[in-house]
Amino acid sequence: MPSIRILFGIRVRKLRQALGISQEELAFSSNLHRTYISDIERGMRNVSLDNIYKIAVALDISPKDLFDF
Amino acid sequence: MPSIRILFGIRVRKLRQALGISQEELAFSSNLHRTYISDIERGMRNVSLDNIYKIAVALDISPKDLFDF
DNA sequence: ATGTGACTGAGAGTCCGTA
DNA sequence: TTACGGACTCTCAGTCACA
């Protein structure tokens, strides 16, 4: 069982690619840094609530859907 | 619209009370500090993935269900 | 049984690069 | 377009005494 960081990262990547946007575009629309998005998708970051929310909004889904794994 | 921290805290409190356990008991089973649980339930903490997971496990639900609001 | 202020060490999150 | 590194600031994790 991969850690929640890995699962979360995979989920973000999948949803981002479904929208056909780059990490940089997601970074811009979520108001987070490009390298930070990269780290998240690779399961390297322990993302906290506020940023979970920002990412969900940028991906046009609810926070709940980010945990659909 | 309350912030995600507030919503998350309300959700944790509701689920904890549904189990009929105290903050102290949840703290013990999630391996977090009692006052930290208190802070979370009052929306004072920007909880990150690892602790979201610990709380979900202690409440015997999936992380996703913590965002059911 | 819970709320709250204060504190320190760890790590969240940014920004500069290079490949 | 993304991975990854170094270096930086600031916030979160985790704990305590006390209300």
CSV table of C-alpha atoms (C1' of nucleotides) in Angstrom, one decimal:
chain,number,residue,atom,x,y,z
A,1,MET,CA,0.0,0.0,0.0
A,2,PRO,CA,1.6,3.2,-1.2
A,3,SER,CA,1.5,6.2,1.2
A,4,ILE,CA,-1.2,8.8,1.0
A,5,ARG,CA,1.3,11.2,-0.5
A,6,ILE,CA,2.0,8.9,-3.4
A,7,LEU,CA,-1.7,8.2,-4.0
A,8,PHE,CA,-2.6,11.9,-3.8
A,9,GLY,CA,0.2,12.8,-6.3
A,10,ILE,CA,-1.0,10.2,-8.8
A,11,ARG,CA,-4.5,11.5,-8.4
A,12,VAL,CA,-3.5,15.1,-9.1
A,13,ARG,CA,-1.4,14.1,-12.1
A,14,LYS,CA,-4.3,12.1,-13.5
A,15,LEU,CA,-6.8,14.9,-13.1
A,16,ARG,CA,-4.4,17.5,-14.5
A,17,GLN,CA,-3.7,15.4,-17.6
A,18,ALA,CA,-7.4,14.9,-18.0
A,19,LEU,CA,-7.7,18.6,-18.3
A,20,GLY,CA,-4.8,18.6,-20.8
A,21,ILE,CA,-2.8,21.3,-18.9
A,22,SER,CA,0.8,21.5,-17.9
A,23,GLN,CA,2.2,21.5,-14.4
A,24,GLU,CA,3.1,25.1,-15.0
A,25,GLU,CA,-0.5,26.0,-15.9
A,26,LEU,CA,-1.9,24.2,-12.9
A,27,ALA,CA,0.7,26.0,-10.8
A,28,PHE,CA,-0.5,29.3,-12.2
A,29,SER,CA,-4.2,28.7,-11.7
A,30,SER,CA,-3.7,27.3,-8.2
A,31,ASN,CA,-1.3,30.1,-7.3
A,32,LEU,CA,1.4,27.6,-6.2
A,33,HIS,CA,4.9,27.1,-7.5
A,34,ARG,CA,5.7,25.0,-10.5
A,35,THR,CA,8.3,22.9,-8.7
A,36,TYR,CA,5.9,22.4,-5.9
A,37,ILE,CA,3.3,20.9,-8.2
A,38,SER,CA,6.0,18.6,-9.6
A,39,ASP,CA,7.0,17.5,-6.1
A,40,ILE,CA,3.3,16.8,-5.2
A,41,GLU,CA,2.8,14.6,-8.2
A,42,ARG,CA,5.8,12.6,-7.4
A,43,GLY,CA,4.6,12.1,-3.8
A,44,MET,CA,7.4,14.1,-2.3
A,45,ARG,CA,5.2,16.6,-0.4
A,46,ASN,CA,3.0,16.5,2.7
A,47,VAL,CA,0.4,18.9,1.3
A,48,SER,CA,-1.8,20.7,3.8
A,49,LEU,CA,-5.5,21.6,3.7
A,50,ASP,CA,-5.3,25.1,2.2
A,51,ASN,CA,-3.3,23.9,-0.7
A,52,ILE,CA,-5.5,20.8,-1.2
A,53,TYR,CA,-8.3,23.3,-1.6
A,54,LYS,CA,-6.4,25.5,-4.0
A,55,ILE,CA,-5.5,22.5,-6.2
A,56,ALA,CA,-9.1,21.2,-6.1
A,57,VAL,CA,-10.4,24.6,-7.2
A,58,ALA,CA,-7.8,24.8,-10.0
A,59,LEU,CA,-8.8,21.3,-11.2
A,60,ASP,CA,-12.4,22.3,-11.0
A,61,ILE,CA,-13.4,19.5,-8.6
A,62,SER,CA,-14.2,19.2,-4.9
A,63,PRO,CA,-11.5,18.4,-2.4
A,64,LYS,CA,-13.2,15.1,-1.8
A,65,ASP,CA,-12.6,14.0,-5.4
A,66,LEU,CA,-8.9,14.4,-4.9
A,67,PHE,CA,-9.1,11.5,-2.5
A,68,ASP,CA,-10.8,9.2,-4.9
A,69,PHE,CA,-8.3,6.4,-4.8
B,1,MET,CA,-18.4,29.8,2.7
B,2,PRO,CA,-16.2,28.8,5.7
B,3,SER,CA,-12.7,27.8,5.0
B,4,ILE,CA,-11.7,24.2,4.4
B,5,ARG,CA,-10.0,24.2,7.8
B,6,ILE,CA,-13.3,25.0,9.5
B,7,LEU,CA,-15.2,22.5,7.4
B,8,PHE,CA,-12.6,19.8,8.0
B,9,GLY,CA,-12.7,20.4,11.7
B,10,ILE,CA,-16.4,20.2,11.9
B,11,ARG,CA,-16.3,17.0,10.0
B,12,VAL,CA,-13.7,15.4,12.3
B,13,ARG,CA,-15.7,16.5,15.4
B,14,LYS,CA,-18.9,15.0,14.0
B,15,LEU,CA,-17.3,11.7,13.1
B,16,ARG,CA,-15.6,11.5,16.4
B,17,GLN,CA,-18.8,12.2,18.3
B,18,ALA,CA,-20.6,9.6,16.2
B,19,LEU,CA,-18.1,7.1,17.6
B,20,GLY,CA,-18.8,8.3,21.1
B,21,ILE,CA,-15.1,8.9,21.9
B,22,SER,CA,-13.3,11.8,23.4
B,23,GLN,CA,-10.6,14.0,21.9
B,24,GLU,CA,-8.2,12.3,24.1
B,25,GLU,CA,-9.2,8.9,22.9
B,26,LEU,CA,-9.0,10.0,19.3
B,27,ALA,CA,-5.6,11.5,20.0
B,28,PHE,CA,-4.4,8.2,21.4
B,29,SER,CA,-5.6,6.1,18.5
B,30,SER,CA,-4.3,8.5,15.9
B,31,ASN,CA,-1.0,8.9,17.7
B,32,LEU,CA,-1.5,12.7,17.8
B,33,HIS,CA,-1.6,15.1,20.7
B,34,ARG,CA,-4.9,15.9,22.4
B,35,THR,CA,-4.5,19.6,22.0
B,36,TYR,CA,-3.7,19.2,18.4
B,37,ILE,CA,-7.0,17.3,17.9
B,38,SER,CA,-8.7,20.2,19.7
B,39,ASP,CA,-7.1,22.7,17.4
B,40,ILE,CA,-8.1,20.7,14.3
B,41,GLU,CA,-11.7,20.5,15.3
B,42,ARG,CA,-11.8,24.3,15.8
B,43,GLY,CA,-10.3,24.9,12.4
B,44,MET,CA,-7.1,26.3,13.8
B,45,ARG,CA,-4.7,23.9,12.0
B,46,ASN,CA,-3.7,23.5,8.4
B,47,VAL,CA,-3.6,19.7,8.6
B,48,SER,CA,-1.4,17.9,6.1
B,49,LEU,CA,-1.7,14.6,4.3
B,50,ASP,CA,0.0,12.4,6.7
B,51,ASN,CA,-2.1,13.5,9.6
B,52,ILE,CA,-5.3,13.5,7.5
B,53,TYR,CA,-4.5,9.8,6.9
B,54,LYS,CA,-3.8,9.1,10.6
B,55,ILE,CA,-7.1,10.7,11.6
B,56,ALA,CA,-9.0,8.8,8.9
B,57,VAL,CA,-7.6,5.5,10.1
B,58,ALA,CA,-8.4,6.3,13.7
B,59,LEU,CA,-12.0,7.2,12.8
B,60,ASP,CA,-12.2,4.0,10.7
B,61,ILE,CA,-13.1,5.7,7.5
B,62,SER,CA,-11.3,6.6,4.2
B,63,PRO,CA,-9.6,9.9,3.8
B,64,LYS,CA,-12.2,10.8,1.2
B,65,ASP,CA,-15.0,10.6,3.8
B,66,LEU,CA,-13.3,13.3,5.8
B,67,PHE,CA,-14.0,15.7,3.0
B,68,ASP,CA,-17.7,14.9,2.8
B,69,PHE,CA,-18.9,18.4,3.3
C,1,DA,C1',-13.2,16.7,28.9
C,2,DT,C1',-11.9,20.7,26.2
C,3,DG,C1',-10.0,25.5,24.9
C,4,DT,C1',-6.0,28.4,24.4
C,5,DG,C1',-1.3,30.9,24.1
C,6,DA,C1',3.2,30.1,23.7
C,7,DC,C1',7.1,27.7,22.3
C,8,DT,C1',11.0,25.0,19.3
C,9,DG,C1',12.4,21.9,15.6
C,10,DA,C1',11.0,20.1,11.3
C,11,DG,C1',9.4,20.5,7.1
C,12,DA,C1',6.1,23.2,3.9
C,13,DG,C1',6.4,26.1,0.1
C,14,DT,C1',9.3,29.5,-3.0
C,15,DC,C1',12.7,30.7,-6.2
C,16,DC,C1',16.9,30.2,-8.7
C,17,DG,C1',18.9,27.2,-11.7
C,18,DT,C1',20.4,22.8,-15.0
C,19,DA,C1',19.5,18.8,-17.8
D,1,DT,C1',7.6,20.1,-20.6
D,2,DT,C1',9.1,18.0,-16.5
D,3,DA,C1',12.6,16.3,-12.9
D,4,DC,C1',15.6,17.5,-9.7
D,5,DG,C1',19.1,20.3,-6.9
D,6,DG,C1',20.5,24.0,-3.5
D,7,DA,C1',19.2,27.7,-0.6
D,8,DC,C1',16.0,30.3,1.4
D,9,DT,C1',11.7,32.0,4.5
D,10,DC,C1',7.8,30.9,7.0
D,11,DT,C1',4.4,27.8,8.7
D,12,DC,C1',3.1,23.3,10.5
D,13,DA,C1',3.9,19.5,13.9
D,14,DG,C1',4.1,18.5,18.3
D,15,DT,C1',4.1,19.6,23.2
D,16,DC,C1',3.2,22.1,27.6
D,17,DA,C1',1.0,24.7,31.4
D,18,DC,C1',-3.0,26.6,32.6
D,19,DA,C1',-7.9,27.9,32.3
